[in-house]
CSV table of C-alpha atoms in Angstrom, one decimal:
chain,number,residue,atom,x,y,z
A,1428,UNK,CA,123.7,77.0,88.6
A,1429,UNK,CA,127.1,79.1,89.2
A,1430,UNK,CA,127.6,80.6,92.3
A,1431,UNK,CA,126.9,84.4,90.2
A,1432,UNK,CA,123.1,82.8,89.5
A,1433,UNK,CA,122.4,82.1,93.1
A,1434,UNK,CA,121.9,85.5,94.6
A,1435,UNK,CA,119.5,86.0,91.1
A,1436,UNK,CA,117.3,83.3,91.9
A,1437,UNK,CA,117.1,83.6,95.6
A,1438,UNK,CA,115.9,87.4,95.1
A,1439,UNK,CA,113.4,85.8,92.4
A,1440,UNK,CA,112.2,83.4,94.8
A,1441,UNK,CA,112.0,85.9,97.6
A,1442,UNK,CA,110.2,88.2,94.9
A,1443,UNK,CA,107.5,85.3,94.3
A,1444,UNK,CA,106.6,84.5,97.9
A,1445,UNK,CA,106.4,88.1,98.8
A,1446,UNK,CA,103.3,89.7,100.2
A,1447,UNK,CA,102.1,92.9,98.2
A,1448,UNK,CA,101.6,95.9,100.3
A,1449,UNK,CA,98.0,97.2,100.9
A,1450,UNK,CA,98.1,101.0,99.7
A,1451,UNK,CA,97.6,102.9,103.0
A,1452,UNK,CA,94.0,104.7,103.3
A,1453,UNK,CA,95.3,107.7,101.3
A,1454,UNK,CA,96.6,106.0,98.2
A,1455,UNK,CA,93.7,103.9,98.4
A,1456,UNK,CA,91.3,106.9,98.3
A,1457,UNK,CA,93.7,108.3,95.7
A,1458,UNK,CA,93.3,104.8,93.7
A,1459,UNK,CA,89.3,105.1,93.7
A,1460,UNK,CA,88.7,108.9,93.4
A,1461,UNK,CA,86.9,108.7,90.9
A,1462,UNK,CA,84.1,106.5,91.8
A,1463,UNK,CA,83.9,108.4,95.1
A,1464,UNK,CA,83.5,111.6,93.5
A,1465,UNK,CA,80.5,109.7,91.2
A,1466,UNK,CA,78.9,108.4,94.1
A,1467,UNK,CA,79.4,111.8,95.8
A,1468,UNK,CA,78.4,114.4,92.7
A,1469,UNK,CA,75.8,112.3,90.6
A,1470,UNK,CA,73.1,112.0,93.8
A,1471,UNK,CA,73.8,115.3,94.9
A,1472,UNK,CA,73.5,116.8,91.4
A,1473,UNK,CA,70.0,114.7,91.2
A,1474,UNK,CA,68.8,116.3,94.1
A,1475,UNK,CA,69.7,119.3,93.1
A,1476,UNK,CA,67.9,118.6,89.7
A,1477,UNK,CA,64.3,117.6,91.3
A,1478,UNK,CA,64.3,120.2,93.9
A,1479,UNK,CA,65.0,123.1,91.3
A,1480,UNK,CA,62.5,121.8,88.7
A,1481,UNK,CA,60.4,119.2,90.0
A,1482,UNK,CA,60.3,115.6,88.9
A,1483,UNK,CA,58.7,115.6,85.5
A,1484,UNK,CA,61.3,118.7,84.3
A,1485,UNK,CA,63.8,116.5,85.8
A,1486,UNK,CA,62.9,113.9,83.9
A,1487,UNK,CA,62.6,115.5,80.6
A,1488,UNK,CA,66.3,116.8,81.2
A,1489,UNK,CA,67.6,113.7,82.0
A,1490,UNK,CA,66.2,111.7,78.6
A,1491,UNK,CA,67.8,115.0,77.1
A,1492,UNK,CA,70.8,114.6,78.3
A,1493,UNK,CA,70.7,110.6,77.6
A,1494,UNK,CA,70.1,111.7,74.2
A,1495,UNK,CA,72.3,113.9,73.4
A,1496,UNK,CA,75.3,111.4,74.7
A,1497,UNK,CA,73.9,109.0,72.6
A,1498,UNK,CA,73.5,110.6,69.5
A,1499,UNK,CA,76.8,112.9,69.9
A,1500,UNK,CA,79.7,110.4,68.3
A,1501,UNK,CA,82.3,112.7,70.4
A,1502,UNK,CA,80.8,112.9,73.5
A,1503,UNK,CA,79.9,109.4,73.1
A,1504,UNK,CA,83.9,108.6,72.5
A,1505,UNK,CA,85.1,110.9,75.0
A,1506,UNK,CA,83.3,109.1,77.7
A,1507,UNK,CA,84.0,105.5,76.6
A,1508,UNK,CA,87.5,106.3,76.5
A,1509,UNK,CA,87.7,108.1,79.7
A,1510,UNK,CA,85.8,104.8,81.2
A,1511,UNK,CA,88.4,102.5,79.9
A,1512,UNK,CA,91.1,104.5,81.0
A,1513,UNK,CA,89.6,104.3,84.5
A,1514,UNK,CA,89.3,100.3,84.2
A,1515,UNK,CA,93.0,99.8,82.7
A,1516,UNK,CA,94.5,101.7,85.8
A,1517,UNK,CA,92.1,98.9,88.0
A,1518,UNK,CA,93.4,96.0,85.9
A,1519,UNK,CA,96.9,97.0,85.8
A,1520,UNK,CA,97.3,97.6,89.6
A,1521,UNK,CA,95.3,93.8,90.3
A,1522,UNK,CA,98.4,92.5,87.1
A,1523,UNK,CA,101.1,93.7,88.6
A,1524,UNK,CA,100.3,92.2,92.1
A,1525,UNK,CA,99.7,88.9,90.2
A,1526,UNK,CA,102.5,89.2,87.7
A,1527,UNK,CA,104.6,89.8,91.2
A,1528,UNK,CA,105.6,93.1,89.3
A,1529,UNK,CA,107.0,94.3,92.5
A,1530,UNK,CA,109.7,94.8,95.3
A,1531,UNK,CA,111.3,92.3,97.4
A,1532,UNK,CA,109.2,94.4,99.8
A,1533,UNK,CA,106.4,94.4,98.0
A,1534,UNK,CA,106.2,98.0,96.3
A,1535,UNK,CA,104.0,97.8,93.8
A,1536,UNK,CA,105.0,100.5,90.4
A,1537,UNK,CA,102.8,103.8,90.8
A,1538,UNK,CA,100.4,104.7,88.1
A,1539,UNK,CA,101.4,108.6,87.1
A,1540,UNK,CA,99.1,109.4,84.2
A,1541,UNK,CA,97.2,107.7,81.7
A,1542,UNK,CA,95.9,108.9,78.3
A,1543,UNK,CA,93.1,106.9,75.8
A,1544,UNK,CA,94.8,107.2,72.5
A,1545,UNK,CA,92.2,105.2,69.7
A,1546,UNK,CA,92.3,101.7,71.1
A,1547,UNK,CA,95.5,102.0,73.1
A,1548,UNK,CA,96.1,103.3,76.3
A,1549,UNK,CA,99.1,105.2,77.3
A,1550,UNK,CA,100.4,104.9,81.3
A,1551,UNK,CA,103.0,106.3,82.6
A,1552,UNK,CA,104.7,104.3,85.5
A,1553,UNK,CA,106.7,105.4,88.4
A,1554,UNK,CA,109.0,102.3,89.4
A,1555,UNK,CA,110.3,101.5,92.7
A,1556,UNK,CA,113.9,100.6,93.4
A,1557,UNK,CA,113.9,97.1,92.8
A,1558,UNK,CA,111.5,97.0,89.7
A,1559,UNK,CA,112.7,98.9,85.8
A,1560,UNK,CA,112.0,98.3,82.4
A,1561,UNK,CA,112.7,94.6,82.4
A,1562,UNK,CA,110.4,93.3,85.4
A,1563,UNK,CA,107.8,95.1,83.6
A,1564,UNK,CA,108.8,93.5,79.9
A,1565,UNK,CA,109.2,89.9,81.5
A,1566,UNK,CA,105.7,90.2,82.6
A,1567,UNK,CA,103.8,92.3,79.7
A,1568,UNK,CA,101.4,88.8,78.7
A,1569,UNK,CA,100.2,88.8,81.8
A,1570,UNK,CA,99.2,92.1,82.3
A,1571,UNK,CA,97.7,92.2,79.1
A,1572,UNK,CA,95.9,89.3,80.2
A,1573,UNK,CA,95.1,91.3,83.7
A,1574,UNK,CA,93.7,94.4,80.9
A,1575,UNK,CA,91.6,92.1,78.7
A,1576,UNK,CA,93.9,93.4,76.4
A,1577,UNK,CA,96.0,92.2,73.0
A,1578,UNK,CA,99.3,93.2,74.0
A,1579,UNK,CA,101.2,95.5,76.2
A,1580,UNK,CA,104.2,97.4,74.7
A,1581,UNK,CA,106.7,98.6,76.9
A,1582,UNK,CA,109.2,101.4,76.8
A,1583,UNK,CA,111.9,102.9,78.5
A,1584,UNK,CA,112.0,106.6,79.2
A,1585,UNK,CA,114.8,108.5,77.2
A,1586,UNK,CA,116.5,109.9,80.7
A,1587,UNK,CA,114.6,108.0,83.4
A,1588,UNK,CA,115.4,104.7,84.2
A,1589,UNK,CA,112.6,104.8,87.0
A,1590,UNK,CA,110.1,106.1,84.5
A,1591,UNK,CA,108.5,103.2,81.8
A,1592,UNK,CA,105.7,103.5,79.4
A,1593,UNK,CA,102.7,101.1,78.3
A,1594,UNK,CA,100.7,100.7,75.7
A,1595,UNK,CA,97.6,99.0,76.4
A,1596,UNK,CA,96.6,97.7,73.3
A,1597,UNK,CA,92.9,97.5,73.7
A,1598,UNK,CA,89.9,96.8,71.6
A,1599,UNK,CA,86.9,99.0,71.5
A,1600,UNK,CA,83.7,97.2,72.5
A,1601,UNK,CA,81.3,98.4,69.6
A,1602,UNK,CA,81.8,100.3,66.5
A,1603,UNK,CA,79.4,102.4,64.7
A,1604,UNK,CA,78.8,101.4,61.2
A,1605,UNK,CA,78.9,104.7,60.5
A,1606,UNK,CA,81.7,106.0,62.8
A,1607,UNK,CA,84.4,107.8,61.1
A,1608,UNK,CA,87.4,105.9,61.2
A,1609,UNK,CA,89.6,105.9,64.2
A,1610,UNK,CA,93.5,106.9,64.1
A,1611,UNK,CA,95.2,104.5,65.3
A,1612,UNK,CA,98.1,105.3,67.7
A,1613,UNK,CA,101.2,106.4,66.7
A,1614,UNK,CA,103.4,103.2,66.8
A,1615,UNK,CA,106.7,103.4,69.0
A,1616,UNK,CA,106.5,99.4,69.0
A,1617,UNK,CA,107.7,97.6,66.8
A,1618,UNK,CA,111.5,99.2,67.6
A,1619,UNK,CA,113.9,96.2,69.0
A,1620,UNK,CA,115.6,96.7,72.3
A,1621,UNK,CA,113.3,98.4,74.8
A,1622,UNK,CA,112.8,101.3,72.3
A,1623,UNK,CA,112.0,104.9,74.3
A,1624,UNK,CA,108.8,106.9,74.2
A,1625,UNK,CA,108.9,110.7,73.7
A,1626,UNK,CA,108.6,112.5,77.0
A,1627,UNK,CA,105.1,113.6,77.4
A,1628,UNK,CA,103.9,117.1,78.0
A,1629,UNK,CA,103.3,117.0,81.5
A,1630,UNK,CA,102.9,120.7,82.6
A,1631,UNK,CA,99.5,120.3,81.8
A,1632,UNK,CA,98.8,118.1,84.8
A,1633,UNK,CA,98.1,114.3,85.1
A,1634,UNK,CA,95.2,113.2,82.6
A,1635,UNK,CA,93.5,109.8,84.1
């Protein structure tokens, strides 16, 4: 090993034995939101439910309600998507603590927005000094691995540097016979060299 490879490796064996920071109280309420607001909404909205029209009512507008998300092929999409959306953002945070997809520090890459796209996911990542495209690239099997996914594509932003895309490439868990057929994502993979993604419209807010 020359003497220009040593400082490399130690930072990589620093990197390795480092201990990932616990998100503080507000990033980890930020991080679950979601199933805090279901635990929060869905019970109240029950009670609610029964004390407006009584159990049996209640009842009758629940199976309603069950059966209109299973028969409605959209609705049915929309919220399977949204749900695997939810899980890849789990998975990705628990890969790159693994994967050691992190500062010297351990800073950890921040989850900005996330997008179901057919049977990909689309993330957009936030990176810490200390961690870019090619952390993120080394380690892309084992985050797919993290996902449950196929693959992982990564790409860098077109002015950014701190700023790298994913595709989750994930497979749906049932399809309808009859389902219409599903467009698959536009392929930006595929393109040698770290290949960018287009910039995504975000003045419409985060979607995750």
């Amino acid at each position: 090993m020359s003497r220009w490879q040593e400082p490399q490796a130690i930072a990589e064996l620093a990197r390795e034995v480092t201990v990932v920071r616990r998100p503080n109280p507000l990033v980890a309420l930020y991080h679950w939101r979601y199933e805090i607001g279901a635990l929060l909404v869905v019970p109240y909205a029950l009670f609610t439910l029964f004390q407006a029209v009584g159990p049996i009512w209640a009842a009758v507008v629940l199976f309603g309600v069950a059966n209109w998300l299973f028969y409605w092929k959209a609705a049915r999409r929309f919220l399977r998507d949204r749900l695997r959306s939810i899980v890849v953002q789990h998975r990705l945070r628990t890969g790159f603590a693994r994967a050691r997809v992190c500062t010297l520090d351990g800073k950890l890459p921040v989850i900005l927005w996330t997008k179901p796209r057919g049977d990909e996911v689309e993330v957009t990542l936030f990176c810490p000094a200390g961690v870019g495209y090619e952390r993120i690239e080394q380690r892309r099997a084992l985050l797919a691995a993290a996902c449950f996914a196929t693959d992982v594509h990564v790409y860098r932003h077109h002015k950014r540097a701190n700023v790298v895309h994913l595709s989750v490439c994930t497979a749906r868990l049932r399809k309808d016979a009859d389902e219409d057929e599903v467009v698959p994502a536009p392929r930006y993979a595929g393109q040698a060299g770290g290949a960018v993604l287009p910039v995504q419209d975000m003045s419409r807010g985060f979607l995750v």
